[in-house]
Amino acid sequence: MELKRSSLSTSSFRSIQEALKTIRRSFTIKTILEGTHNPKDEQFVQSLRDLLLSSGAQLPDKFDDYHTLLRFLRMRGFDIVKAKEALLSMLKWRKEFGVDAIAKDFKLNEYEKVKKYYPHGFHGVDRNGRPVYIERTGMVELMALLNENSIDDYIKYHISQQEKTLNLRFPACSLAAKKHIASSTTILDVKGVGLNSFSKPARELFTGIQKIDSNYYPDTLNQLFIVNAGSSFVVLWKMLKAFLDARTLSKIHVLGNKFQNKLFEAVDPSNLPEFLGGTCTCSEIGGCLMKDKGPWTNPEISEILKNVERNGEYRDESSSNGLSIGECSGIH
């Protein structure tokens, strides 16, 4: 009888071990993706949530999130009424503009040509694990771009990339860095950009994108480095600043051609292409900006995120190969 009890105990103990192992992994991933909550901010978030509910507003589950609500509170200086109005405006815009369909289905015509005329892309992470976006603004051939797609198409493309960043890049970077990531670092190389670059189509595209980012994707920028800014760009910058709010302007660094030291403080050279003084030499056609390089392209991290999306939590369906968040954390 004692032998039987011992056998059952061993079997039960192993089951409990496996259950605890799964719970620990699930808890770790859930904790990372949800991030830490500041008690003071939590009070504001709950007040905003209560105000939305009391007004009869329907807040979809995907936006009933501490960090999402906090972004809109910060956007409006923690004025709860104004934050509520901004959030409802965003929800209305998403429905009327068909954002979910854009995120799922939209594709640019002649994408490889577009990348040639408009060198840009996400490439690696900064020193804190945030995704890095790089654009060679001075090499943009706007009229060639408009021969392939309309301004409206490029605005939709920008929206699709914003959605991918929110729903894939940020969560993937969070898992890789083992901490909540909800903002990106942007680098614009404006060599050769001046007043003559700001044509009517350029103004239309710039103001359209700026309006969307400010109103509907607030507080997702960590820092913006504008490099190779010559005297012609400085004149243009005085005009562009009028379109930006004070919070955004505080995150922008306008640098000349000796920008490397400042840039390297934020991004390791291994995550920067050679034209920015970095050491990365991606072999794909088009170089670093053709490759959407980062934790979001790692298949193990992608599988974990798909699992979370399907089940609402992490379930260790891949325990046979020993996959764990610890094994994904070193990917850059």
GROMACS .gro file of C-alpha atoms in nm:
model
  332
    1MET     CA    1   0.000   0.000   0.000
    2GLU     CA    2   0.288   0.232   0.089
    3LEU     CA    3   0.449   0.160  -0.249
    4LYS     CA    4   0.132   0.253  -0.430
    5ARG     CA    5   0.100   0.574  -0.228
    6SER     CA    6   0.463   0.658  -0.304
    7SER     CA    7   0.408   0.598  -0.677
    8LEU     CA    8   0.103   0.819  -0.679
    9SER     CA    9   0.287   1.089  -0.487
   10THR     CA   10   0.577   1.086  -0.736
   11SER     CA   11   0.338   1.104  -1.028
   12SER     CA   12   0.141   1.386  -0.866
   13PHE     CA   13   0.460   1.570  -0.779
   14ARG     CA   14   0.575   1.556  -1.142
   15SER     CA   15   0.235   1.685  -1.260
   16ILE     CA   16   0.250   1.970  -1.012
   17GLN     CA   17   0.606   2.051  -1.126
   18GLU     CA   18   0.494   2.072  -1.489
   19ALA     CA   19   0.190   2.281  -1.396
   20LEU     CA   20   0.400   2.522  -1.192
   21LYS     CA   21   0.654   2.542  -1.475
   22THR     CA   22   0.380   2.643  -1.719
   23ILE     CA   23   0.231   2.891  -1.472
   24ARG     CA   24   0.572   3.050  -1.411
   25ARG     CA   25   0.633   3.090  -1.783
   26SER     CA   26   0.284   3.226  -1.840
   27PHE     CA   27   0.320   3.468  -1.550
   28THR     CA   28   0.660   3.589  -1.667
   29ILE     CA   29   0.539   3.658  -2.021
   30LYS     CA   30   0.215   3.815  -1.901
   31THR     CA   31   0.409   4.036  -1.659
   32ILE     CA   32   0.650   4.148  -1.931
   33LEU     CA   33   0.378   4.227  -2.185
   34GLU     CA   34   0.161   4.411  -1.934
   35GLY     CA   35   0.454   4.597  -1.778
   36THR     CA   36   0.461   4.771  -1.443
   37HIS     CA   37   0.182   5.002  -1.330
   38ASN     CA   38   0.250   5.326  -1.146
   39PRO     CA   39  -0.009   5.354  -0.864
   40LYS     CA   40  -0.063   5.725  -0.927
   41ASP     CA   41  -0.107   5.672  -1.301
   42GLU     CA   42  -0.333   5.375  -1.228
   43GLN     CA   43  -0.574   5.609  -1.050
   44PHE     CA   44  -0.593   5.835  -1.355
   45VAL     CA   45  -0.639   5.533  -1.583
   46GLN     CA   46  -0.922   5.400  -1.370
   47SER     CA   47  -1.087   5.743  -1.361
   48LEU     CA   48  -1.071   5.759  -1.740
   49ARG     CA   49  -1.214   5.408  -1.764
   50ASP     CA   50  -1.498   5.499  -1.526
   51LEU     CA   51  -1.575   5.815  -1.723
   52LEU     CA   52  -1.594   5.620  -2.046
   53LEU     CA   53  -1.828   5.363  -1.890
   54SER     CA   54  -2.051   5.624  -1.725
   55SER     CA   55  -2.093   5.802  -2.059
   56GLY     CA   56  -2.205   5.478  -2.224
   57ALA     CA   57  -1.899   5.461  -2.449
   58GLN     CA   58  -1.809   5.118  -2.586
   59LEU     CA   59  -1.440   5.055  -2.528
   60PRO     CA   60  -1.314   4.748  -2.720
   61ASP     CA   61  -1.107   4.506  -2.512
   62LYS     CA   62  -0.790   4.572  -2.714
   63PHE     CA   63  -0.800   4.939  -2.608
   64ASP     CA   64  -0.914   4.879  -2.249
   65ASP     CA   65  -0.551   4.856  -2.152
   66TYR     CA   66  -0.351   5.043  -1.889
   67HIS     CA   67  -0.075   5.155  -2.126
   68THR     CA   68  -0.313   5.256  -2.407
   69LEU     CA   69  -0.528   5.467  -2.176
   70LEU     CA   70  -0.216   5.616  -2.019
   71ARG     CA   71  -0.085   5.725  -2.360
   72PHE     CA   72  -0.402   5.927  -2.420
   73LEU     CA   73  -0.387   6.074  -2.070
   74ARG     CA   74  -0.030   6.189  -2.127
   75MET     CA   75  -0.134   6.327  -2.465
   76ARG     CA   76  -0.383   6.557  -2.289
   77GLY     CA   77  -0.177   6.643  -1.983
   78PHE     CA   78  -0.379   6.403  -1.763
   79ASP     CA   79  -0.699   6.599  -1.826
   80ILE     CA   80  -0.944   6.308  -1.801
   81VAL     CA   81  -1.225   6.473  -2.000
   82LYS     CA   82  -0.992   6.570  -2.285
   83ALA     CA   83  -0.829   6.226  -2.280
   84LYS     CA   84  -1.174   6.066  -2.311
   85GLU     CA   85  -1.259   6.287  -2.610
   86ALA     CA   86  -0.926   6.204  -2.777
   87LEU     CA   87  -0.976   5.832  -2.721
   88LEU     CA   88  -1.329   5.835  -2.861
   89SER     CA   89  -1.208   6.038  -3.159
   90MET     CA   90  -0.945   5.770  -3.223
   91LEU     CA   91  -1.205   5.491  -3.208
   92LYS     CA   92  -1.433   5.680  -3.447
   93TRP     CA   93  -1.145   5.739  -3.689
   94ARG     CA   94  -1.045   5.372  -3.682
   95LYS     CA   95  -1.397   5.266  -3.772
   96GLU     CA   96  -1.452   5.527  -4.044
   97PHE     CA   97  -1.106   5.484  -4.198
   98GLY     CA   98  -1.113   5.104  -4.181
   99VAL     CA   99  -0.787   5.076  -3.987
  100ASP     CA  100  -0.826   4.706  -3.903
  101ALA     CA  101  -0.869   4.621  -4.271
  102ILE     CA  102  -0.569   4.838  -4.364
  103ALA     CA  103  -0.354   4.662  -4.105
  104LYS     CA  104  -0.459   4.323  -4.235
  105ASP     CA  105  -0.474   4.364  -4.612
  106PHE     CA  106  -0.312   4.686  -4.738
  107LYS     CA  107  -0.015   4.654  -4.973
  108LEU     CA  108   0.172   4.919  -5.170
  109ASN     CA  109   0.217   4.881  -5.545
  110GLU     CA  110   0.574   4.809  -5.661
  111TYR     CA  111   0.709   4.781  -5.307
  112GLU     CA  112   1.072   4.723  -5.413
  113LYS     CA  113   1.064   5.038  -5.626
  114VAL     CA  114   0.913   5.228  -5.335
  115LYS     CA  115   1.199   5.119  -5.109
  116LYS     CA  116   1.446   5.237  -5.373
  117TYR     CA  117   1.284   5.581  -5.406
  118TYR     CA  118   1.210   5.604  -5.034
  119PRO     CA  119   1.489   5.434  -4.834
  120HIS     CA  120   1.342   5.351  -4.494
  121GLY     CA  121   1.282   5.066  -4.257
  122PHE     CA  122   1.300   4.925  -3.907
  123HIS     CA  123   1.644   4.797  -3.819
  124GLY     CA  124   1.739   4.647  -3.486
  125VAL     CA  125   1.685   4.792  -3.140
  126ASP     CA  126   1.831   5.074  -2.932
  127ARG     CA  127   2.028   5.022  -2.612
  128ASN     CA  128   1.705   4.984  -2.414
  129GLY     CA  129   1.553   4.730  -2.653
  130ARG     CA  130   1.319   4.965  -2.840
  131PRO     CA  131   1.272   4.920  -3.217
  132VAL     CA  132   1.478   5.157  -3.432
  133TYR     CA  133   1.325   5.318  -3.741
  134ILE     CA  134   1.563   5.471  -3.997
  135GLU     CA  135   1.478   5.691  -4.295
  136ARG     CA  136   1.706   5.853  -4.553
  137THR     CA  137   1.479   6.152  -4.605
  138GLY     CA  138   1.733   6.334  -4.818
  139MET     CA  139   1.724   6.054  -5.076
  140VAL     CA  140   1.345   6.045  -5.119
  141GLU     CA  141   1.234   6.084  -5.483
  142LEU     CA  142   0.879   6.204  -5.423
  143MET     CA  143   0.762   6.238  -5.782
  144ALA     CA  144   0.886   5.886  -5.862
  145LEU     CA  145   0.697   5.760  -5.556
  146LEU     CA  146   0.378   5.929  -5.669
  147ASN     CA  147   0.405   5.750  -6.005
  148GLU     CA  148   0.367   5.421  -5.816
  149ASN     CA  149   0.116   5.508  -5.542
  150SER     CA  150  -0.099   5.802  -5.431
  151ILE     CA  151  -0.049   6.015  -5.121
  152ASP     CA  152  -0.350   5.839  -4.968
  153ASP     CA  153  -0.176   5.506  -5.031
  154TYR     CA  154   0.138   5.621  -4.847
  155ILE     CA  155  -0.073   5.739  -4.556
  156LYS     CA  156  -0.240   5.397  -4.544
  157TYR     CA  157   0.102   5.234  -4.561
  158HIS     CA  158   0.215   5.445  -4.266
  159ILE     CA  159  -0.093   5.336  -4.071
  160SER     CA  160  -0.023   4.969  -4.150
  161GLN     CA  161   0.330   5.011  -4.016
  162GLN     CA  162   0.206   5.184  -3.701
  163GLU     CA  163  -0.032   4.895  -3.640
  164LYS     CA  164   0.246   4.642  -3.695
  165THR     CA  165   0.464   4.828  -3.448
  166LEU     CA  166   0.193   4.836  -3.181
  167ASN     CA  167   0.079   4.478  -3.227
  168LEU     CA  168   0.403   4.298  -3.317
  169ARG     CA  169   0.722   4.502  -3.286
  170PHE     CA  170   0.659   4.638  -2.936
  171PRO     CA  171   0.549   4.302  -2.787
  172ALA     CA  172   0.839   4.119  -2.955
  173CYS     CA  173   1.090   4.375  -2.829
  174SER     CA  174   0.934   4.347  -2.483
  175LEU     CA  175   0.994   3.973  -2.476
  176ALA     CA  176   1.349   4.009  -2.606
  177ALA     CA  177   1.434   4.282  -2.353
  178LYS     CA  178   1.238   4.117  -2.068
  179LYS     CA  179   1.061   4.446  -1.997
  180HIS     CA  180   0.765   4.636  -2.134
  181ILE     CA  181   0.852   4.828  -2.453
  182ALA     CA  182   0.599   5.077  -2.590
  183SER     CA  183   0.798   5.338  -2.782
  184SER     CA  184   1.051   5.351  -3.064
  185THR     CA  185   1.365   5.542  -3.158
  186THR     CA  186   1.365   5.714  -3.497
  187ILE     CA  187   1.661   5.836  -3.703
  188LEU     CA  188   1.610   6.068  -4.003
  189ASP     CA  189   1.908   6.136  -4.230
  190VAL     CA  190   1.818   6.473  -4.385
  191LYS     CA  191   2.137   6.530  -4.584
  192GLY     CA  192   2.040   6.753  -4.880
  193VAL     CA  193   1.694   6.842  -4.744
  194GLY     CA  194   1.596   7.209  -4.759
  195LEU     CA  195   1.308   7.444  -4.835
  196ASN     CA  196   1.290   7.324  -5.196
  197SER     CA  197   1.218   6.973  -5.064
  198PHE     CA  198   0.894   7.086  -4.901
  199SER     CA  199   0.676   7.086  -5.212
  200LYS     CA  200   0.296   7.080  -5.201
  201PRO     CA  201   0.276   6.695  -5.218
  202ALA     CA  202   0.548   6.672  -4.950
  203ARG     CA  203   0.354   6.911  -4.725
  204GLU     CA  204   0.035   6.712  -4.778
  205LEU     CA  205   0.204   6.384  -4.691
  206PHE     CA  206   0.390   6.528  -4.392
  207THR     CA  207   0.085   6.698  -4.238
  208GLY     CA  208  -0.135   6.392  -4.301
  209ILE     CA  209   0.107   6.158  -4.125
  210GLN     CA  210   0.180   6.405  -3.845
  211LYS     CA  211  -0.192   6.447  -3.771
  212ILE     CA  212  -0.247   6.072  -3.757
  213ASP     CA  213   0.053   6.011  -3.530
  214SER     CA  214  -0.032   6.296  -3.293
  215ASN     CA  215  -0.402   6.220  -3.261
  216TYR     CA  216  -0.425   5.844  -3.293
  217TYR     CA  217  -0.084   5.700  -3.197
  218PRO     CA  218   0.028   5.939  -2.922
  219ASP     CA  219   0.333   5.890  -2.704
  220THR     CA  220   0.486   5.607  -2.905
  221LEU     CA  221   0.806   5.800  -2.985
  222ASN     CA  222   1.095   5.777  -2.741
  223GLN     CA  223   1.353   5.987  -2.926
  224LEU     CA  224   1.396   6.128  -3.276
  225PHE     CA  225   1.743   6.199  -3.409
  226ILE     CA  226   1.760   6.425  -3.715
  227VAL     CA  227   2.114   6.388  -3.850
  228ASN     CA  228   2.316   6.561  -4.123
  229ALA     CA  229   2.106   6.873  -4.075
  230GLY     CA  230   2.261   7.146  -4.287
  231SER     CA  231   2.182   7.517  -4.294
  232SER     CA  232   1.903   7.466  -4.552
  233PHE     CA  233   1.730   7.212  -4.330
  234VAL     CA  234   1.759   7.438  -4.025
  235VAL     CA  235   1.553   7.700  -4.211
  236LEU     CA  236   1.294   7.437  -4.303
  237TRP     CA  237   1.292   7.303  -3.947
  238LYS     CA  238   1.177   7.640  -3.816
  239MET     CA  239   0.864   7.594  -4.028
  240LEU     CA  240   0.808   7.229  -3.943
  241LYS     CA  241   0.827   7.290  -3.567
  242ALA     CA  242   0.497   7.477  -3.587
  243PHE     CA  243   0.317   7.149  -3.665
  244LEU     CA  244   0.453   6.968  -3.359
  245ASP     CA  245   0.343   6.981  -2.995
  246ALA     CA  246   0.580   7.067  -2.712
  247ARG     CA  247   0.595   6.709  -2.580
  248THR     CA  248   0.710   6.578  -2.920
  249LEU     CA  249   0.958   6.861  -2.970
  250SER     CA  250   1.125   6.777  -2.638
  251LYS     CA  251   1.213   6.432  -2.778
  252ILE     CA  252   1.381   6.561  -3.097
  253HIS     CA  253   1.755   6.613  -3.142
  254VAL     CA  254   1.862   6.810  -3.451
  255LEU     CA  255   2.227   6.727  -3.525
  256GLY     CA  256   2.476   6.822  -3.794
  257ASN     CA  257   2.726   6.590  -3.959
  258LYS     CA  258   2.908   6.511  -3.634
  259PHE     CA  259   2.623   6.315  -3.484
  260GLN     CA  260   2.778   5.976  -3.412
  261ASN     CA  261   2.867   6.022  -3.045
  262LYS     CA  262   2.517   6.142  -2.957
  263LEU     CA  263   2.356   5.869  -3.167
  264PHE     CA  264   2.577   5.594  -3.022
  265GLU     CA  265   2.457   5.687  -2.674
  266ALA     CA  266   2.113   5.566  -2.778
  267VAL     CA  267   2.191   5.290  -3.032
  268ASP     CA  268   2.482   5.047  -3.040
  269PRO     CA  269   2.681   5.072  -3.368
  270SER     CA  270   2.608   4.703  -3.437
  271ASN     CA  271   2.242   4.801  -3.493
  272LEU     CA  272   2.324   5.088  -3.727
  273PRO     CA  273   2.411   5.079  -4.100
  274GLU     CA  274   2.743   5.207  -4.225
  275PHE     CA  275   2.602   5.536  -4.357
  276LEU     CA  276   2.520   5.628  -3.995
  277GLY     CA  277   2.863   5.524  -3.871
  278GLY     CA  278   2.747   5.180  -3.766
  279THR     CA  279   2.902   4.840  -3.825
  280CYS     CA  280   2.601   4.646  -3.962
  281THR     CA  281   2.627   4.537  -4.324
  282CYS     CA  282   2.309   4.350  -4.411
  283SER     CA  283   2.359   4.140  -4.723
  284GLU     CA  284   2.002   4.167  -4.857
  285ILE     CA  285   1.941   4.367  -5.174
  286GLY     CA  286   1.909   4.730  -5.072
  287GLY     CA  287   2.115   4.687  -4.757
  288CYS     CA  288   2.002   4.743  -4.400
  289LEU     CA  289   1.688   4.937  -4.481
  290MET     CA  290   1.553   4.658  -4.700
  291LYS     CA  291   1.563   4.416  -4.409
  292ASP     CA  292   1.295   4.442  -4.141
  293LYS     CA  293   1.547   4.331  -3.880
  294GLY     CA  294   1.455   4.288  -3.515
  295PRO     CA  295   1.314   4.056  -3.247
  296TRP     CA  296   0.978   4.062  -3.428
  297THR     CA  297   1.125   3.845  -3.706
  298ASN     CA  298   1.249   3.576  -3.464
  299PRO     CA  299   1.029   3.265  -3.518
  300GLU     CA  300   1.035   3.158  -3.151
  301ILE     CA  301   0.918   3.498  -3.028
  302SER     CA  302   0.655   3.511  -3.305
  303GLU     CA  303   0.521   3.173  -3.197
  304ILE     CA  304   0.491   3.284  -2.835
  305LEU     CA  305   0.301   3.597  -2.939
  306LYS     CA  306   0.067   3.398  -3.162
  307ASN     CA  307   0.005   3.164  -2.871
  308VAL     CA  308  -0.078   3.459  -2.644
  309GLU     CA  309  -0.312   3.606  -2.906
  310ARG     CA  310  -0.495   3.274  -2.953
  311ASN     CA  311  -0.534   3.186  -2.588
  312GLY     CA  312  -0.520   3.517  -2.407
  313GLU     CA  313  -0.219   3.386  -2.216
  314TYR     CA  314   0.098   3.187  -2.276
  315ARG     CA  315   0.047   2.812  -2.286
  316ASP     CA  316   0.359   2.601  -2.314
  317GLU     CA  317   0.262   2.408  -2.626
  318SER     CA  318   0.629   2.378  -2.721
  319SER     CA  319   0.764   2.234  -2.395
  320SER     CA  320   0.912   1.939  -2.584
  321ASN     CA  321   1.176   2.163  -2.738
  322GLY     CA  322   1.239   2.356  -2.419
  323LEU     CA  323   1.128   2.693  -2.555
  324SER     CA  324   1.120   2.960  -2.288
  325ILE     CA  325   1.129   3.332  -2.267
  326GLY     CA  326   1.484   3.316  -2.130
  327GLU     CA  327   1.606   3.160  -2.456
  328CYS     CA  328   1.457   3.440  -2.664
  329SER     CA  329   1.586   3.728  -2.459
  330GLY     CA  330   1.929   3.754  -2.619
  331ILE     CA  331   1.802   3.816  -2.970
  332HIS     CA  332   1.873   4.162  -3.114
   0.00000   0.00000   0.00000
